[in-house]
CSV table of C-alpha atoms and ligand atoms in Angstrom, one decimal:
chain,number,residue,atom,x,y,z
A,13,MET,CA,0.0,0.0,0.0
A,14,LYS,CA,1.3,3.5,-0.8
A,15,LYS,CA,2.2,5.7,2.1
A,16,LEU,CA,1.4,9.3,3.0
A,17,VAL,CA,3.1,11.0,6.0
A,18,LEU,CA,1.2,13.7,7.9
A,19,ALA,CA,3.9,16.1,9.1
A,20,THR,CA,2.6,16.4,12.6
A,21,HIS,CA,2.6,14.7,16.0
A,22,ASN,CA,-0.7,16.3,16.9
A,23,ARG,CA,-3.1,13.4,17.4
A,24,ASP,CA,-6.2,15.7,17.1
A,25,LYS,CA,-5.1,16.8,13.6
A,26,VAL,CA,-4.2,13.2,12.7
A,27,ARG,CA,-7.6,12.0,13.7
A,28,GLU,CA,-9.5,14.6,11.7
A,29,ILE,CA,-7.3,14.3,8.6
A,30,SER,CA,-7.2,10.5,8.6
A,31,ALA,CA,-11.0,10.4,8.6
A,32,LEU,CA,-11.1,12.7,5.6
A,33,LEU,CA,-8.5,10.5,3.8
A,34,SER,CA,-10.3,7.2,4.6
A,35,ASP,CA,-11.3,6.4,1.1
A,36,LEU,CA,-8.0,7.4,-0.6
A,37,GLY,CA,-6.5,3.9,-0.3
A,38,VAL,CA,-3.2,4.9,1.2
A,39,GLU,CA,-1.5,4.1,4.5
A,40,VAL,CA,-1.6,7.3,6.6
A,41,LEU,CA,1.4,7.7,9.0
A,42,SER,CA,2.1,10.5,11.4
A,43,LEU,CA,5.5,11.7,12.6
A,44,ASP,CA,5.1,9.3,15.6
A,45,ALA,CA,6.3,6.7,13.1
A,46,PHE,CA,9.6,8.6,12.5
A,47,PRO,CA,11.0,9.3,16.0
A,48,ARG,CA,14.3,10.4,14.5
A,49,ILE,CA,12.8,13.5,12.9
A,50,GLY,CA,13.2,16.2,15.6
A,51,PRO,CA,11.2,19.4,16.0
A,52,ILE,CA,10.7,21.4,12.9
A,53,ALA,CA,11.0,25.2,13.4
A,54,GLU,CA,7.8,26.9,12.3
A,55,ASP,CA,9.3,30.3,11.8
A,56,SER,CA,8.3,31.5,8.4
A,57,GLY,CA,5.8,34.0,9.8
A,58,THR,CA,2.9,32.7,7.7
A,59,LEU,CA,0.6,29.7,7.8
A,60,GLU,CA,1.3,28.7,4.2
A,61,GLY,CA,5.1,29.2,4.8
A,62,ASN,CA,5.0,27.0,7.9
A,63,ALA,CA,2.9,24.3,6.2
A,64,LEU,CA,5.5,24.2,3.4
A,65,LEU,CA,8.4,24.2,5.9
A,66,LYS,CA,6.9,21.1,7.6
A,67,ALA,CA,6.0,19.2,4.4
A,68,ASN,CA,9.4,19.9,2.8
A,69,ALA,CA,11.3,18.8,5.9
A,70,VAL,CA,9.3,15.6,6.3
A,71,GLY,CA,9.3,14.8,2.6
A,72,ARG,CA,13.1,15.2,2.5
A,73,SER,CA,13.7,13.1,5.7
A,74,THR,CA,11.4,10.2,4.8
A,75,GLY,CA,11.5,10.2,1.0
A,76,LEU,CA,7.7,9.8,1.1
A,77,PRO,CA,4.8,12.1,0.0
A,78,ALA,CA,4.1,14.5,2.9
A,79,LEU,CA,1.1,16.5,3.9
A,80,ALA,CA,1.4,19.3,6.4
A,81,ASP,CA,-1.3,21.5,8.1
A,82,ASP,CA,-0.7,24.9,9.7
A,83,THR,CA,-3.8,26.5,11.2
A,84,GLY,CA,-4.5,29.9,12.9
A,85,LEU,CA,-7.4,31.4,14.6
A,86,GLU,CA,-7.8,35.0,13.4
A,87,VAL,CA,-9.9,37.3,15.6
A,88,HIS,CA,-11.0,40.5,13.8
A,89,SER,CA,-11.0,42.8,16.8
A,90,LEU,CA,-7.5,41.5,17.8
A,91,TYR,CA,-6.2,42.5,14.4
A,92,GLY,CA,-5.9,38.9,13.3
A,93,GLU,CA,-4.3,37.6,16.5
A,94,PRO,CA,-3.5,34.9,17.6
A,95,GLY,CA,-3.1,33.9,13.9
A,96,VAL,CA,0.1,32.1,13.1
A,97,TYR,CA,1.0,32.1,16.8
A,98,SER,CA,-2.3,30.3,17.8
A,99,SER,CA,-0.5,27.3,19.3
A,100,ARG,CA,1.9,29.5,21.4
A,101,TYR,CA,-0.5,32.3,22.2
A,102,SER,CA,0.0,31.9,25.9
A,103,GLY,CA,3.6,30.8,25.8
A,104,GLU,CA,6.0,28.3,24.0
A,105,HIS,CA,4.5,25.1,25.4
A,106,ALA,CA,1.0,26.4,26.3
A,107,THR,CA,-1.8,23.9,26.7
A,108,TYR,CA,-5.1,24.3,24.8
A,109,ALA,CA,-6.8,25.5,28.0
A,110,GLU,CA,-4.1,28.2,28.7
A,111,ASN,CA,-4.5,29.5,25.2
A,112,VAL,CA,-8.3,29.6,25.4
A,113,SER,CA,-8.1,31.3,28.8
A,114,LYS,CA,-5.8,34.0,27.4
A,115,LEU,CA,-8.2,34.6,24.5
A,116,MET,CA,-11.1,34.9,27.0
A,117,ASP,CA,-9.2,37.5,28.9
A,118,ALA,CA,-8.1,39.4,25.8
A,119,MET,CA,-11.8,39.6,24.6
A,120,LYS,CA,-13.6,40.0,27.9
A,121,SER,CA,-14.8,43.5,27.2
A,122,PHE,CA,-15.9,42.9,23.6
A,123,PRO,CA,-19.7,42.9,22.9
A,124,PRO,CA,-21.1,40.2,20.5
A,125,ARG,CA,-20.8,42.4,17.4
A,126,ARG,CA,-17.0,42.6,18.0
A,127,ARG,CA,-16.4,38.9,18.4
A,128,ALA,CA,-16.1,37.8,14.7
A,129,ALA,CA,-13.3,35.4,14.0
A,130,ARG,CA,-12.2,32.8,11.5
A,131,PHE,CA,-10.0,29.7,11.4
A,132,ARG,CA,-7.6,29.6,8.5
A,133,CYS,CA,-5.9,26.3,7.6
A,134,SER,CA,-3.1,26.0,5.1
A,135,LEU,CA,-2.2,22.6,3.7
A,136,ALA,CA,1.0,21.8,1.9
A,137,PHE,CA,1.5,18.6,-0.1
A,138,VAL,CA,5.1,17.7,-1.2
A,139,ALA,CA,5.8,14.6,-3.2
A,140,PRO,CA,8.6,13.2,-5.4
A,141,GLY,CA,7.9,14.2,-9.0
A,142,ILE,CA,5.3,17.0,-8.4
A,143,GLY,CA,7.1,19.4,-6.1
A,144,SER,CA,4.8,21.2,-3.7
A,145,ARG,CA,1.1,22.3,-3.8
A,146,THR,CA,-0.6,24.5,-1.2
A,147,VAL,CA,-4.3,25.1,-0.5
A,148,GLU,CA,-6.3,27.0,2.1
A,149,GLY,CA,-9.6,26.5,3.9
A,150,ILE,CA,-11.5,29.2,6.0
A,151,CYS,CA,-14.2,28.7,8.5
A,152,ARG,CA,-16.0,31.9,9.7
A,153,GLY,CA,-17.7,32.4,13.0
A,154,SER,CA,-17.5,34.1,16.3
A,155,ILE,CA,-15.9,33.7,19.7
A,156,LEU,CA,-18.1,32.9,22.7
A,157,GLU,CA,-17.6,34.4,26.2
A,158,LYS,CA,-17.3,30.9,27.8
A,159,PRO,CA,-16.2,27.5,26.5
A,160,ARG,CA,-19.0,25.0,25.5
A,161,GLY,CA,-18.5,21.4,24.7
A,162,THR,CA,-15.9,18.7,25.2
A,163,GLY,CA,-15.2,17.4,21.6
A,164,GLY,CA,-12.7,18.7,19.1
A,165,PHE,CA,-9.5,20.4,20.4
A,166,GLY,CA,-7.7,23.7,20.7
A,167,TYR,CA,-10.1,26.7,20.5
A,168,ASP,CA,-13.1,24.6,19.4
A,169,PRO,CA,-15.0,25.1,22.7
A,170,VAL,CA,-15.2,28.9,22.2
A,171,PHE,CA,-15.7,28.9,18.4
A,172,LEU,CA,-19.3,29.1,17.1
A,173,PRO,CA,-19.3,28.6,13.3
A,174,LYS,CA,-21.5,31.0,11.4
A,175,GLY,CA,-25.0,29.6,10.8
A,176,PHE,CA,-24.8,27.0,13.7
A,177,ASP,CA,-25.9,27.1,17.3
A,178,ARG,CA,-23.3,24.6,18.4
A,179,THR,CA,-19.6,25.2,19.0
A,180,LEU,CA,-17.1,23.0,17.1
A,181,ALA,CA,-16.6,21.2,20.4
A,182,GLU,CA,-20.3,20.4,20.6
A,183,MET,CA,-20.3,18.7,17.2
A,184,ASP,CA,-19.2,15.2,16.5
A,185,LEU,CA,-16.2,14.7,14.3
A,186,SER,CA,-18.3,13.7,11.3
A,187,LEU,CA,-20.1,17.1,11.4
A,188,LYS,CA,-17.0,19.1,12.1
A,189,ASN,CA,-15.4,17.4,9.1
A,190,THR,CA,-18.1,18.8,6.8
A,191,LEU,CA,-17.6,22.5,7.7
A,192,SER,CA,-14.2,23.1,9.3
A,193,HIS,CA,-11.3,25.1,7.8
A,194,ARG,CA,-9.3,21.8,7.7
A,195,ALA,CA,-12.2,19.9,6.0
A,196,LEU,CA,-12.5,22.7,3.4
A,197,ALA,CA,-8.8,22.8,2.7
A,198,MET,CA,-8.8,18.9,2.5
A,199,ARG,CA,-11.6,19.2,-0.1
A,200,GLU,CA,-9.3,21.4,-2.2
A,201,ILE,CA,-6.3,19.1,-1.9
A,202,LEU,CA,-8.1,15.7,-2.3
A,203,PRO,CA,-8.2,15.9,-6.1
A,204,ILE,CA,-4.5,16.5,-6.2
A,205,LEU,CA,-3.9,13.5,-3.8
A,206,ARG,CA,-6.2,11.3,-5.8
A,207,GLU,CA,-4.4,12.1,-9.0
A,208,TYR,CA,-1.0,11.5,-7.4
A,209,PHE,CA,-1.9,8.2,-5.7
A,210,LYS,CA,-4.1,6.7,-8.6
B,304,LIG,P1,-0.6,24.6,14.4
B,304,LIG,O1,-1.2,24.5,13.1
B,304,LIG,O2,0.0,23.2,14.9
B,304,LIG,O3,0.4,25.7,14.6
B,304,LIG,O4,-1.7,24.8,15.5
B,304,LIG,C1,-2.3,26.0,15.8
B,304,LIG,C2,-3.1,25.9,17.0
B,304,LIG,O5,-4.4,26.3,16.6
B,304,LIG,C3,-3.3,24.6,17.7
B,304,LIG,O6,-2.4,24.4,18.8
B,304,LIG,C4,-4.7,24.7,18.3
B,304,LIG,O7,-4.7,25.3,19.5
B,304,LIG,C5,-5.4,25.5,17.3
B,304,LIG,N1,-6.1,24.8,16.3
B,304,LIG,C6,-5.6,24.2,15.1
B,304,LIG,N2,-6.6,23.6,14.5
B,304,LIG,C7,-7.7,23.8,15.3
B,304,LIG,C8,-9.1,23.3,15.1
B,304,LIG,O8,-9.5,22.6,14.2
B,304,LIG,N3,-9.9,23.7,16.1
B,304,LIG,C9,-9.5,24.5,17.2
B,304,LIG,N4,-8.3,24.9,17.4
B,304,LIG,C10,-7.4,24.5,16.4
């Protein structure tokens, strides 16, 4: 079976992406299968640049096709923050809960009309023979005043997608995977993957 490496150790991302790749007919591996690959600096300053850095580094080290995701939460009233720094918003090794708590603090005086936000996901696919391809998916919504729900990960409990009355953390994976930034980006990249692996 052909192999595809997801350039991440993040089990939450692996779970979501693997579900979206289930009918591709390839073996999906994460970086956990390659313990010799150390941390990859995500220092390009953009989501797309970081996704490319990760996919290129993993493609080079493994010799296998690699897919990388870099995602940011962009809050309109915070001028796009935390954006590319979403995973380190509250410090270098911040937990999801610490990042959410910092966001709640930063937004505590904002009324509902100033709570618009979006998730933006960049995906980069790097494979021998085709170079690199990047795509993007955006999910618009707003930030709640308090977390709701226990599913999903990261900022999901405080993110209400536009047109829904449930946060991403109150949805099951199959619903999140129809509307999320990552699902929309995967919809763009799937034809490229199908062509490559056919
Ligand atoms: P990175 O793409 O690994 O840099 O992750 C950015 C950060 O954004 C993660 O640590 C999570 O906190 C958050 N994040 C990424 N994807 C999602 C998602 O689908 N829902 C909620 N938060 C997310």
